[in-house]
Tab-separated table of N, CA and C in Angstrom:
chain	number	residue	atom	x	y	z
A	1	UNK	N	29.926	-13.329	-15.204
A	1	UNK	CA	29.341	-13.016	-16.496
A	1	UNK	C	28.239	-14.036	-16.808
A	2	UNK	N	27.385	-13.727	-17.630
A	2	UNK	CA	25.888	-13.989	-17.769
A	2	UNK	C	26.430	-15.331	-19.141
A	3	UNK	N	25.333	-15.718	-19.638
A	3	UNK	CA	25.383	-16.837	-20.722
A	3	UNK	C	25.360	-15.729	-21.582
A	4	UNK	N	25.020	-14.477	-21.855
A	4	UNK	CA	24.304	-13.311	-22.815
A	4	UNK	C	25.628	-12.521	-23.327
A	5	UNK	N	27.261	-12.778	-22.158
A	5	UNK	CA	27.983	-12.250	-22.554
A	5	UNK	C	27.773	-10.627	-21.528
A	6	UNK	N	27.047	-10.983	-20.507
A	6	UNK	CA	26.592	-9.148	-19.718
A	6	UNK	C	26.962	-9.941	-18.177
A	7	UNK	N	27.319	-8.829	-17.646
A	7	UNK	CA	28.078	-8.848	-16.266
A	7	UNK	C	26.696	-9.381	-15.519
A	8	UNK	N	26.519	-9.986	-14.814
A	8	UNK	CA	25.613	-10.479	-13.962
A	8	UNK	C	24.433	-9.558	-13.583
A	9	UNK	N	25.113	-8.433	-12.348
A	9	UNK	CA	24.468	-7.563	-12.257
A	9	UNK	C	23.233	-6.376	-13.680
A	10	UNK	N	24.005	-6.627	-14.434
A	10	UNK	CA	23.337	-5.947	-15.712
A	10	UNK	C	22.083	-6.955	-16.275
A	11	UNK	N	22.487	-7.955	-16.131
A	11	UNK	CA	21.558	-9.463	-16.970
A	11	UNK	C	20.285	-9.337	-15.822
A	12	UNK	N	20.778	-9.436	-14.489
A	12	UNK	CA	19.359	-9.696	-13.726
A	12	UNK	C	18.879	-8.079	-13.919
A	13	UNK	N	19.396	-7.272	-14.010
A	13	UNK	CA	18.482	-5.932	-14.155
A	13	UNK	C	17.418	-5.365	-15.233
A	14	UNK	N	18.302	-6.051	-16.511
A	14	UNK	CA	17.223	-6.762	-17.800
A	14	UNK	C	16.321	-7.689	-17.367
A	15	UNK	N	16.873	-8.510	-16.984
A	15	UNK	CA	15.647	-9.817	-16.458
A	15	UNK	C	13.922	-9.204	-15.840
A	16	UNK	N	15.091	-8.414	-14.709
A	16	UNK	CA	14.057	-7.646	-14.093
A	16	UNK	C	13.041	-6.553	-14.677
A	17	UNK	N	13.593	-5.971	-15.473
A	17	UNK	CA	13.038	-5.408	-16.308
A	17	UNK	C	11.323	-5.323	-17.156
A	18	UNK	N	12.319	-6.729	-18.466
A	18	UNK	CA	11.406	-7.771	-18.877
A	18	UNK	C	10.529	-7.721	-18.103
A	19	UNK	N	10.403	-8.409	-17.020
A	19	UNK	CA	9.589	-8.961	-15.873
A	19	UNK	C	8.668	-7.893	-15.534
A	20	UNK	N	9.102	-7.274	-15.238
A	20	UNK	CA	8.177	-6.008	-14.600
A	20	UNK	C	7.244	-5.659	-16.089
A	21	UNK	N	7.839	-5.646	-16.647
A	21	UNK	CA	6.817	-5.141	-18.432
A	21	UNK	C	6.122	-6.259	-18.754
A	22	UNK	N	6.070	-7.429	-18.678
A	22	UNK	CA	5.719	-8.400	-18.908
A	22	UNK	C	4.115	-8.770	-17.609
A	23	UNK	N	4.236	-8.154	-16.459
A	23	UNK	CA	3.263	-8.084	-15.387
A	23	UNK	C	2.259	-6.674	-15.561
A	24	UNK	N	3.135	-5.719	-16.092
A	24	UNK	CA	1.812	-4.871	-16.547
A	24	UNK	C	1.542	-4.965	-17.975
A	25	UNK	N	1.488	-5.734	-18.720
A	25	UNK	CA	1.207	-6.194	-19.978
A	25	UNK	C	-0.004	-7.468	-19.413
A	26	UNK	N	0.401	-7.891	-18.590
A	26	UNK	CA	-0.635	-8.885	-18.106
A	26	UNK	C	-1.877	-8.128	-17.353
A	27	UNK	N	-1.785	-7.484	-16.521
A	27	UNK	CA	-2.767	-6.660	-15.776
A	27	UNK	C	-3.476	-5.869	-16.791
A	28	UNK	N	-2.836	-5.377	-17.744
A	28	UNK	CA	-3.441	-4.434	-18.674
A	28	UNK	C	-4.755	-5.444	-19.564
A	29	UNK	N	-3.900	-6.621	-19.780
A	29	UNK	CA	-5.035	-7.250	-20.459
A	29	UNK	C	-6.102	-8.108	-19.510
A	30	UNK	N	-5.878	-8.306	-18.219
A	30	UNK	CA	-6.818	-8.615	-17.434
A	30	UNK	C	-7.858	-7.951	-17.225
A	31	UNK	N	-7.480	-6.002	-17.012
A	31	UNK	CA	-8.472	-5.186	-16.737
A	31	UNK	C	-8.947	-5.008	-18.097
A	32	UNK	N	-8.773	-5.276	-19.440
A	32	UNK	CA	-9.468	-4.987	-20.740
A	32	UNK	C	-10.634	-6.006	-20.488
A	33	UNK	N	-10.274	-7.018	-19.764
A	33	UNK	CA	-10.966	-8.720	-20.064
A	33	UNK	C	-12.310	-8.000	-19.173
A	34	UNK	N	-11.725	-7.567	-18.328
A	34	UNK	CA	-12.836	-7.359	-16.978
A	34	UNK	C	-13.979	-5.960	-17.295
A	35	UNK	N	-13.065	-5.471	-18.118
A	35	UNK	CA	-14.182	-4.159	-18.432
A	35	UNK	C	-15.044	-4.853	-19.747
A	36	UNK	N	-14.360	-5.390	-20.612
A	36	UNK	CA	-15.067	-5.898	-21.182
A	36	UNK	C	-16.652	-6.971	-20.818
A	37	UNK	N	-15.720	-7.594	-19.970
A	37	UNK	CA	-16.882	-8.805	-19.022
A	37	UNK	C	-18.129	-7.824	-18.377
A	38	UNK	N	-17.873	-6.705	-18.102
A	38	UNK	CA	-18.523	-5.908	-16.918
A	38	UNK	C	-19.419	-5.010	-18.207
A	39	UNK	N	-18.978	-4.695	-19.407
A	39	UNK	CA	-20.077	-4.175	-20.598
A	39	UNK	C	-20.987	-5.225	-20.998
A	40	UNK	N	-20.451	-6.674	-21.115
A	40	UNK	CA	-21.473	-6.950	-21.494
A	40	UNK	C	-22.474	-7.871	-20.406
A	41	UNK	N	-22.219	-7.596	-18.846
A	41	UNK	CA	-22.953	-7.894	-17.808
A	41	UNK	C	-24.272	-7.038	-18.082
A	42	UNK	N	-23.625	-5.554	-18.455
A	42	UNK	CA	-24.661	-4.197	-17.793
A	42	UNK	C	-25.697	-4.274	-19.649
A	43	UNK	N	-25.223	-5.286	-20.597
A	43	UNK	CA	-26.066	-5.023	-21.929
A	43	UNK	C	-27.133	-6.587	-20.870
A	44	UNK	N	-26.150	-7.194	-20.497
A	44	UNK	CA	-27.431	-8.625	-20.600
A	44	UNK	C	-28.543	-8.073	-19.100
A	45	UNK	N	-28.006	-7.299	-18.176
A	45	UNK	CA	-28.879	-6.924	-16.905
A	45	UNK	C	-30.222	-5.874	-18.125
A	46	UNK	N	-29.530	-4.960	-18.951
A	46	UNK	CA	-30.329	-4.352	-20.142
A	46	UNK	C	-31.961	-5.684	-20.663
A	47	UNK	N	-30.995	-6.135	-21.326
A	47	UNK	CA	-31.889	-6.831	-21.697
A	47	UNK	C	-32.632	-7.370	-21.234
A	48	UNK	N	-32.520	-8.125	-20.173
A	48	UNK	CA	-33.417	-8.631	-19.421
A	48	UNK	C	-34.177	-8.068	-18.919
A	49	UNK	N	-34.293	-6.919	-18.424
A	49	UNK	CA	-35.081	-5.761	-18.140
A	49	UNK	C	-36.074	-4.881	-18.935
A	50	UNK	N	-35.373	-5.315	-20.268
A	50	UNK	CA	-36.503	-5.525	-21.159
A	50	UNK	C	-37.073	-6.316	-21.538
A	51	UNK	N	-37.147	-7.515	-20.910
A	51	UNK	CA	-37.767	-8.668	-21.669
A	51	UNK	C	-37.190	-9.414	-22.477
A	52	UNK	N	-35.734	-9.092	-22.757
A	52	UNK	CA	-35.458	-10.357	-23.658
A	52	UNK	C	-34.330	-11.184	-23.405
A	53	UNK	N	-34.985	-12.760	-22.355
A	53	UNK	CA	-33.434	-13.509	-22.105
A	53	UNK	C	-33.359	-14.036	-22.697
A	54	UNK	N	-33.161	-14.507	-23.879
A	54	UNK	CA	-32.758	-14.921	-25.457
A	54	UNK	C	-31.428	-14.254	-25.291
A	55	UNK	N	-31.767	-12.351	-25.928
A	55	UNK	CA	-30.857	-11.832	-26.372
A	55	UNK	C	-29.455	-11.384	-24.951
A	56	UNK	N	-30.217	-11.486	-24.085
A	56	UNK	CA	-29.087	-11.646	-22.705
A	56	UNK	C	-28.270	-12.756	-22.810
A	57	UNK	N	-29.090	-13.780	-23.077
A	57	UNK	CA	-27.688	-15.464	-23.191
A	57	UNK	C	-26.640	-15.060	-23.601
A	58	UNK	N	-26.637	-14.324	-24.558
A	58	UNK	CA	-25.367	-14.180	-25.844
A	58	UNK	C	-24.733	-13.151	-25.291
A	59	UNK	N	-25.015	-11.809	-24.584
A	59	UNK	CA	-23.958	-11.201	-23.503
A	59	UNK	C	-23.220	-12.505	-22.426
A	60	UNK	N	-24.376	-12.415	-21.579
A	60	UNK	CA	-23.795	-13.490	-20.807
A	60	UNK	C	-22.444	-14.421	-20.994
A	61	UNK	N	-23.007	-14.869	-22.638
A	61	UNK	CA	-21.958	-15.738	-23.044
A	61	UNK	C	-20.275	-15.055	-23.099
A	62	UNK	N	-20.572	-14.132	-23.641
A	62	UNK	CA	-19.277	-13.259	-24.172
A	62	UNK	C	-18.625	-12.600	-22.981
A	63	UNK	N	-19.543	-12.559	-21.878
A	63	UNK	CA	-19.303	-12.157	-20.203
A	63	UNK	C	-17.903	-12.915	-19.896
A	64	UNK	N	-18.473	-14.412	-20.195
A	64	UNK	CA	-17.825	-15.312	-19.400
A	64	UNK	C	-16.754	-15.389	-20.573
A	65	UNK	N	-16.875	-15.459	-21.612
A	65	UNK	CA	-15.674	-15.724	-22.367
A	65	UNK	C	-14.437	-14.733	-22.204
A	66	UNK	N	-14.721	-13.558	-21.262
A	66	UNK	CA	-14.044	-12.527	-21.335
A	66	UNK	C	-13.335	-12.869	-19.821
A	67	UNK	N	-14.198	-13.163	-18.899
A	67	UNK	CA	-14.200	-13.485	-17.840
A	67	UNK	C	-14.638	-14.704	-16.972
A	68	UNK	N	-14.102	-15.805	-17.597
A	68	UNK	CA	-14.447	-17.340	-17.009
A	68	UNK	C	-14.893	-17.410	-15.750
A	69	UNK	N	-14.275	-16.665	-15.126
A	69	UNK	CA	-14.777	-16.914	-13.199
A	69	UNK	C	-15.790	-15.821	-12.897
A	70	UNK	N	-15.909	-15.665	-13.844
A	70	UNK	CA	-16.774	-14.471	-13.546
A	70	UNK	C	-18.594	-15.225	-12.678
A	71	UNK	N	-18.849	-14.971	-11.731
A	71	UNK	CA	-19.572	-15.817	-11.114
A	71	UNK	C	-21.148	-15.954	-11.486
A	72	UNK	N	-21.224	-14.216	-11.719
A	72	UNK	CA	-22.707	-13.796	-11.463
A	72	UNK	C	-22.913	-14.655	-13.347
A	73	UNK	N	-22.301	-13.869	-13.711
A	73	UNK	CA	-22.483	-14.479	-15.407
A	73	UNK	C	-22.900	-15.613	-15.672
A	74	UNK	N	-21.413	-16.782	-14.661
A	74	UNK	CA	-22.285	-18.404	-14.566
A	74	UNK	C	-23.386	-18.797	-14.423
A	75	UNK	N	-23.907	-18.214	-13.325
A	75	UNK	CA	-24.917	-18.682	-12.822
A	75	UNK	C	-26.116	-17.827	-13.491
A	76	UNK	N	-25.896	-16.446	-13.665
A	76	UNK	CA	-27.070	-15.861	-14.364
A	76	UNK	C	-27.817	-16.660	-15.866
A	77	UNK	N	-26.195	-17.489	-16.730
A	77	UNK	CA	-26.485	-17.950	-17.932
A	77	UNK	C	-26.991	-19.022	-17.488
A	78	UNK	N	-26.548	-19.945	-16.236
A	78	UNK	CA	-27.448	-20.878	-16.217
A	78	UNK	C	-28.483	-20.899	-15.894
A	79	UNK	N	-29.112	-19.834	-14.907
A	79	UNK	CA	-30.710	-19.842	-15.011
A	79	UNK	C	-31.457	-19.639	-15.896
A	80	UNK	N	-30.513	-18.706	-16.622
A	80	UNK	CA	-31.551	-18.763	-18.091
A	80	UNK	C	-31.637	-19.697	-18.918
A	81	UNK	N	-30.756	-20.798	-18.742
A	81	UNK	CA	-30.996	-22.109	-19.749
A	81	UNK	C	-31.275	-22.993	-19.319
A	82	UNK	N	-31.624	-22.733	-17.915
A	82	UNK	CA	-32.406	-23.895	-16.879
A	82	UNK	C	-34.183	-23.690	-17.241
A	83	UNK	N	-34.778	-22.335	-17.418
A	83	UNK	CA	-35.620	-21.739	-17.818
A	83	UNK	C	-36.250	-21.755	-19.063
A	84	UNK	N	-35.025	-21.630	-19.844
A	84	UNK	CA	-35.417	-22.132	-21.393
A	84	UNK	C	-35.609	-23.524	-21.583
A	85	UNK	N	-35.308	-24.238	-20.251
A	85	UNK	CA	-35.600	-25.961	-20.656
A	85	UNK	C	-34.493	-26.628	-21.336
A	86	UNK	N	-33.265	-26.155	-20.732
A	86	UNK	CA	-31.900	-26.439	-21.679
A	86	UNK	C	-30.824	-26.573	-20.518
A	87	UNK	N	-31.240	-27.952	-19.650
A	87	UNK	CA	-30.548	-28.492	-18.876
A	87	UNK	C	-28.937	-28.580	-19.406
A	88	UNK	N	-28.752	-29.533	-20.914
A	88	UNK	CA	-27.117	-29.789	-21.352
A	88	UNK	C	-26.423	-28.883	-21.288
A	89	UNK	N	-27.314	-27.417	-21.912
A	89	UNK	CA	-26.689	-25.641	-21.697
A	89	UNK	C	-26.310	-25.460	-20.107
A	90	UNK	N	-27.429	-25.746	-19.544
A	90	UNK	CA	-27.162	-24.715	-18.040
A	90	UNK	C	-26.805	-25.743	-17.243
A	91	UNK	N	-26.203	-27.135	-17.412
A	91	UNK	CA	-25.455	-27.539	-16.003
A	91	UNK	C	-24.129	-26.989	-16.309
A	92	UNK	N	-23.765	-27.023	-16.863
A	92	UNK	CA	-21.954	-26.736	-17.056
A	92	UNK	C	-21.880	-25.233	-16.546
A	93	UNK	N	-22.735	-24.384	-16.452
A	93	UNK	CA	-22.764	-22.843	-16.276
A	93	UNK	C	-23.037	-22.928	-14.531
A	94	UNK	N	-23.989	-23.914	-14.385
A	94	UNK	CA	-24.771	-23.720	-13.298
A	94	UNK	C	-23.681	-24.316	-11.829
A	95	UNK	N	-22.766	-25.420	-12.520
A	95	UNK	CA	-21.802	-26.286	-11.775
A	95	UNK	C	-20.610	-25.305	-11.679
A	96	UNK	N	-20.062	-24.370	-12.701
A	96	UNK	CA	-19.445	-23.597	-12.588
A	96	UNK	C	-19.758	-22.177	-11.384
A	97	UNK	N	-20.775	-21.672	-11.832
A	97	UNK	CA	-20.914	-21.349	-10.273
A	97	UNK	C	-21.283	-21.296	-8.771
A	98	UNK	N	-21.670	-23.171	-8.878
A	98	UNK	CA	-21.352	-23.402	-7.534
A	98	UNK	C	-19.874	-23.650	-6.967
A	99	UNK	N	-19.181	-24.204	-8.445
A	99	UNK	CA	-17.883	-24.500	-7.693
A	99	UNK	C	-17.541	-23.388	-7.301
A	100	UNK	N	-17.506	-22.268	-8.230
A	100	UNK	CA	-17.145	-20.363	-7.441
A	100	UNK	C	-17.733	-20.020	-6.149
A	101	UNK	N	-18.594	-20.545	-5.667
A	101	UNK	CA	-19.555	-20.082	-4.551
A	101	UNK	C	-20.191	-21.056	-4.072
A	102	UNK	N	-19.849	-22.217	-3.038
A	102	UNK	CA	-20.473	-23.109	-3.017
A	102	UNK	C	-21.896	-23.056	-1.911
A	103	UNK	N	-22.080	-21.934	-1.693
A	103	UNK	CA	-22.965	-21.504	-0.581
A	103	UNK	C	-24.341	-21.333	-1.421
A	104	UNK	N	-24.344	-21.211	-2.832
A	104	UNK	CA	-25.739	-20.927	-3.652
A	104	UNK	C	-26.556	-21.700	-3.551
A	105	UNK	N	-27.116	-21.626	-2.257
A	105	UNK	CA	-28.865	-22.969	-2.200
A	105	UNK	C	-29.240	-23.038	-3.392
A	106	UNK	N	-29.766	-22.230	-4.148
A	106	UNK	CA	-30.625	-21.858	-4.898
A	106	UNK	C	-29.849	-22.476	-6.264
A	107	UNK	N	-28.608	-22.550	-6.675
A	107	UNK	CA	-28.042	-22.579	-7.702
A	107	UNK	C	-27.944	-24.138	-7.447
A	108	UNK	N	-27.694	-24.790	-6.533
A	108	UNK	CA	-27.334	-25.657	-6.032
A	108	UNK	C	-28.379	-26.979	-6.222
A	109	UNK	N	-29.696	-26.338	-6.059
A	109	UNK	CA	-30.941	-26.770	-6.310
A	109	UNK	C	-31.404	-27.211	-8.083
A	110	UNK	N	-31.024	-26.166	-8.752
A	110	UNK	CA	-30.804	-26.105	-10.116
A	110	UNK	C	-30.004	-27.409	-10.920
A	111	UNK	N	-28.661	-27.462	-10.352
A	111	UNK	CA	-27.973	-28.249	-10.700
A	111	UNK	C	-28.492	-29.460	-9.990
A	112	UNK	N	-29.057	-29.809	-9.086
A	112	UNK	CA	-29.509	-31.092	-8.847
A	112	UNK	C	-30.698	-31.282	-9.618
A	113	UNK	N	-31.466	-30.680	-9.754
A	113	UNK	CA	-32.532	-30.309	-10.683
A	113	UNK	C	-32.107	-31.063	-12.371
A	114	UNK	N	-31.433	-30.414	-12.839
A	114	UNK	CA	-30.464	-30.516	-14.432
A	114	UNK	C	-30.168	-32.125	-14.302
A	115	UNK	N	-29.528	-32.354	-13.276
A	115	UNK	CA	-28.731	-34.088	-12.983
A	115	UNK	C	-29.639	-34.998	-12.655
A	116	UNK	N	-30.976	-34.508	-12.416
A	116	UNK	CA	-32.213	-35.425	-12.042
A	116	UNK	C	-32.703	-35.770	-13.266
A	117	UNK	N	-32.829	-34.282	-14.087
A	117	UNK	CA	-33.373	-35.144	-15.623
A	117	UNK	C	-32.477	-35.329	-16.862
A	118	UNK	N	-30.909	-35.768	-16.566
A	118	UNK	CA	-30.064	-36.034	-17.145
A	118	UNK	C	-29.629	-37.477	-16.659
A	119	UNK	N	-30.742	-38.104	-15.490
A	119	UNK	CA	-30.559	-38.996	-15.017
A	119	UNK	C	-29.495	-39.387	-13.950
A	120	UNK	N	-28.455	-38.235	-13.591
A	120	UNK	CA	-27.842	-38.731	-12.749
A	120	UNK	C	-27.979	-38.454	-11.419
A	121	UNK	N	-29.015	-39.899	-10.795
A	121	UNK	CA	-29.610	-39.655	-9.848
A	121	UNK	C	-28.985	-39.152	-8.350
A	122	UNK	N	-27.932	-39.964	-8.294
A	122	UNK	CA	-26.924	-39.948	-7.132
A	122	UNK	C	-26.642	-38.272	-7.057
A	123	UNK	N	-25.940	-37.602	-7.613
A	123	UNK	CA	-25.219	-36.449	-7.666
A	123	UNK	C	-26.762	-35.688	-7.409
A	124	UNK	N	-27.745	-35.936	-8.383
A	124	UNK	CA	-29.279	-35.294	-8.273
A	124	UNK	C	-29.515	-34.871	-6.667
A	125	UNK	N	-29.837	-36.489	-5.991
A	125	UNK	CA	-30.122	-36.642	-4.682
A	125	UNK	C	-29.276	-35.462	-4.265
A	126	UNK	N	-27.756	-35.793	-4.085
A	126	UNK	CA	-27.241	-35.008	-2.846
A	126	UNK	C	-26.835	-33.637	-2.960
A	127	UNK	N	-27.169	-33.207	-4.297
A	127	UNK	CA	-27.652	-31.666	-4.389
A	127	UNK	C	-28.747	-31.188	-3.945
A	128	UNK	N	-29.917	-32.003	-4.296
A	128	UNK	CA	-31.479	-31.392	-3.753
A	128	UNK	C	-31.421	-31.535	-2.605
A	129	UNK	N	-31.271	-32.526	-1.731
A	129	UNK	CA	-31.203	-32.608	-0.422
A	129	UNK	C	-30.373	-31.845	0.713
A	130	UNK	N	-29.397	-31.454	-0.160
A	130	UNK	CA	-28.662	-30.328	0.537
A	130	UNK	C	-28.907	-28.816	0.276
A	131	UNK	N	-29.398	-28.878	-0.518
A	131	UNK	CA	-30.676	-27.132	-0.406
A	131	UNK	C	-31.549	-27.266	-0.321
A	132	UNK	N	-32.367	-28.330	0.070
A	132	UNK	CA	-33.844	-28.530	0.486
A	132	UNK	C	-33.551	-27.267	1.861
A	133	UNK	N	-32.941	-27.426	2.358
A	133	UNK	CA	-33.167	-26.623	3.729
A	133	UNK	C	-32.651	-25.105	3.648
A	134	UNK	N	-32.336	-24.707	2.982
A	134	UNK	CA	-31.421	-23.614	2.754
A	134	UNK	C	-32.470	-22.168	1.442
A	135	UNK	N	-33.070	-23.237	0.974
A	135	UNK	CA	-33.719	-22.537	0.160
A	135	UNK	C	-35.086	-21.987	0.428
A	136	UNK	N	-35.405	-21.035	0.110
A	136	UNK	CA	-36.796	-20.033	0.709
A	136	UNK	C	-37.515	-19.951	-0.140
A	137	UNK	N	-37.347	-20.002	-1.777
A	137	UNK	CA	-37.913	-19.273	-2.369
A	137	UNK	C	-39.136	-20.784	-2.714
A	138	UNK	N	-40.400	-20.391	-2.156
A	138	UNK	CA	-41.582	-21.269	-2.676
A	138	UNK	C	-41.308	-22.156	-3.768
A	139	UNK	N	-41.557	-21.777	-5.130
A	139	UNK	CA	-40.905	-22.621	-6.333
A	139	UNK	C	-40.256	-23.592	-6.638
A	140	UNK	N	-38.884	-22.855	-5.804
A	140	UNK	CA	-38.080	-23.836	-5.684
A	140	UNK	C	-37.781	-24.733	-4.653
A	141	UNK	N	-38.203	-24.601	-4.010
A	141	UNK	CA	-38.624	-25.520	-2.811
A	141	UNK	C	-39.906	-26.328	-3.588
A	142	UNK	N	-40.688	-26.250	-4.041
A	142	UNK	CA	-41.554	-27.447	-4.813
A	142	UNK	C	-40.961	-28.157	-5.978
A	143	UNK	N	-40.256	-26.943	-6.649
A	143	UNK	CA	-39.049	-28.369	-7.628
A	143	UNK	C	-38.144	-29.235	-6.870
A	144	UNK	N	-37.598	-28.734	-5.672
A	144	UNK	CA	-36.756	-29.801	-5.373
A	144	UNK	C	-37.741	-30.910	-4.672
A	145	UNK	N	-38.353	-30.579	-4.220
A	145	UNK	CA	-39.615	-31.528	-3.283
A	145	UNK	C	-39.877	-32.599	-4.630
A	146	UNK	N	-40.170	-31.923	-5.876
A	146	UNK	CA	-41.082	-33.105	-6.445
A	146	UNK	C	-40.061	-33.918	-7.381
A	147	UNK	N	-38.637	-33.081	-7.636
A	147	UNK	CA	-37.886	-34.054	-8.019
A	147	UNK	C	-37.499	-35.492	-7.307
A	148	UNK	N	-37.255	-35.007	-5.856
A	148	UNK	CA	-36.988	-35.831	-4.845
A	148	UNK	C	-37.986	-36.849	-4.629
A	149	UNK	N	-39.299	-36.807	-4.689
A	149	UNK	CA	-40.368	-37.514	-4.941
A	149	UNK	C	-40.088	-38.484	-5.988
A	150	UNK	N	-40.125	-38.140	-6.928
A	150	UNK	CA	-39.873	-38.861	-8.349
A	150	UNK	C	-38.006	-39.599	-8.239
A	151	UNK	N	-37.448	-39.112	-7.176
A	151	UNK	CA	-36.153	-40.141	-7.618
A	151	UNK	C	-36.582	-41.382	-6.413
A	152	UNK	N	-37.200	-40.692	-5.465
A	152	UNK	CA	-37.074	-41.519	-3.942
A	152	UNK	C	-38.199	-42.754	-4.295
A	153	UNK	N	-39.031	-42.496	-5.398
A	153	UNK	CA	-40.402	-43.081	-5.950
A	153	UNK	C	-39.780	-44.222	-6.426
A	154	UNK	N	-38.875	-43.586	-7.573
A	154	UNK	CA	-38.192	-44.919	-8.769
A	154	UNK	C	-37.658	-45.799	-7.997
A	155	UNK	N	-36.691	-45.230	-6.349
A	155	UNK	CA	-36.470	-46.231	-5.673
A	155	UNK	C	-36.602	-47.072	-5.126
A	156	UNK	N	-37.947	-46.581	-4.965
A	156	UNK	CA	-39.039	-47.547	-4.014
A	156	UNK	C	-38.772	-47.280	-2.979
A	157	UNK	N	-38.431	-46.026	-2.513
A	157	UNK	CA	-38.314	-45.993	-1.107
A	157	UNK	C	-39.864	-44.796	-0.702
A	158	UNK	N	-40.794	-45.677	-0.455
A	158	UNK	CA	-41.901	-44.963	-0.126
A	158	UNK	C	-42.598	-44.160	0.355
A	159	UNK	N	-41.634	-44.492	1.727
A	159	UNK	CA	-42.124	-43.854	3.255
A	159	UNK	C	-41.442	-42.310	2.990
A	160	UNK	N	-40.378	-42.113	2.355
A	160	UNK	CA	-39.433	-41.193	2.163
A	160	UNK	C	-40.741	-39.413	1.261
A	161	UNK	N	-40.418	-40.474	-0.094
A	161	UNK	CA	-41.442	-39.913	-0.888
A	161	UNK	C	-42.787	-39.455	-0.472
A	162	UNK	N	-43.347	-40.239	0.609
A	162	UNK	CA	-44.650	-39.603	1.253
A	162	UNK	C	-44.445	-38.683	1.971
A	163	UNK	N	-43.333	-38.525	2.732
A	163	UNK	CA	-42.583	-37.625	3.664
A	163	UNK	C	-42.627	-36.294	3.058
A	164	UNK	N	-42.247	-36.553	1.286
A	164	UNK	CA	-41.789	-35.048	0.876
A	164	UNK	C	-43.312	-34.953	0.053
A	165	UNK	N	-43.721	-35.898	0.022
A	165	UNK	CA	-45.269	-35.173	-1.052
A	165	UNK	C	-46.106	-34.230	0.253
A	166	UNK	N	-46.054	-35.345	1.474
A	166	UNK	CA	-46.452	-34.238	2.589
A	166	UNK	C	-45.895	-33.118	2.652
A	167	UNK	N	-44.584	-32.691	2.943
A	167	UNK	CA	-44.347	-31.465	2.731
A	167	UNK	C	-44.570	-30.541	1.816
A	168	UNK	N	-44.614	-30.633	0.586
A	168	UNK	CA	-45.802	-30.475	-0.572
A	168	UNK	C	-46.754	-29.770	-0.215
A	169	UNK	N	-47.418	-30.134	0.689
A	169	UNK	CA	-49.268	-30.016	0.410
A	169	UNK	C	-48.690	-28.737	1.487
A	170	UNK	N	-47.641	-28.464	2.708
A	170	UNK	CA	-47.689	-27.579	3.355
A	170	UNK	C	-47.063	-25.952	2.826
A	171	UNK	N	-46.584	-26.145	1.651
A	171	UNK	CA	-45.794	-25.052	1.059
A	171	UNK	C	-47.149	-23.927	0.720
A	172	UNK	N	-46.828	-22.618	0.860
A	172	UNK	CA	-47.860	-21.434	0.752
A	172	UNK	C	-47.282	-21.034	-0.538
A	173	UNK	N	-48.047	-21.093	-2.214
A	173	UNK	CA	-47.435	-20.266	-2.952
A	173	UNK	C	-48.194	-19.118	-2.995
């Protein structure tokens, strides 16, 4: 007999029960979270498509609040507040989805980018330097080049910095 006063067999079959209602009560509100996350992906892909990443941030935002891991969201909100010039906004978004995906040159670049002019040079360095090679897209391959310039500069490490201003002058935009 159970602590409940019910024959054993009866108590774990309640237990079990519970349990089982208690896992689709959870799934149910996971897939609300996710459809939700996934409406307001397809309003902020909207918006942006019209021109307005202002009014996309604030999907975005509600993306992720619906759906924290949600990846594309991370990183989509942080480019847009890397863009808007709102490094304090977009590292925490931008770090979030590298930790989800640590393969994002490009995101990866960003966040060393954000930590270069938040001053933290160290973490700066060994982000840019590790998508210096990985990354294609022109642009960003000259932001990381000239951040790297400007940290390798403050260091006084010269020869380094001439290294990447040369590479510089070879980029085709």
């Amino acid at each position: 007999s159970s602590d409940l006063g019910l024959p054993v067999t009866q108590f774990v079959h309640r237990f079990a029960g519970i349990a089982i209602i208690q896992a689709i009560l959870l799934a149910a509100v996971c897939a609300a979270q996710a459809g939700s996350s996934e409406a307001h992906m397809q309003r902020a892909r909207q918006l942006l498509g019209e021109g307005k990443p202002e009014a996309a941030i604030g999907e975005y935002e509600a993306s992720i609040a619906a759906a924290p891991s949600n990846i594309e969201a991370q990183g989509n909100l942080g480019v847009l507040q890397f863009f808007a010039n709102d490094c304090s906004k977009a590292l925490p978004h931008l770090t979030a989805a590298l930790t989800l995906d640590p393969s994002q040159a490009r995101i990866q670049a960003l966040v060393g980018i954000c930590q270069a002019r938040q001053h933290h040079v160290e973490e700066a360095e060994r982000n840019l330097t590790a998508a210096l090679p990985l990354v294609t897209n022109p642009r960003i391959h000259i932001l990381i080049l000239t951040n790297l310039v400007e940290i390798e500069y403050a260091r006084g490490d010269l020869a380094q910095a001439s290294a990447n201003v040369a590479e510089l002058t070879k980029i085709d935009t």
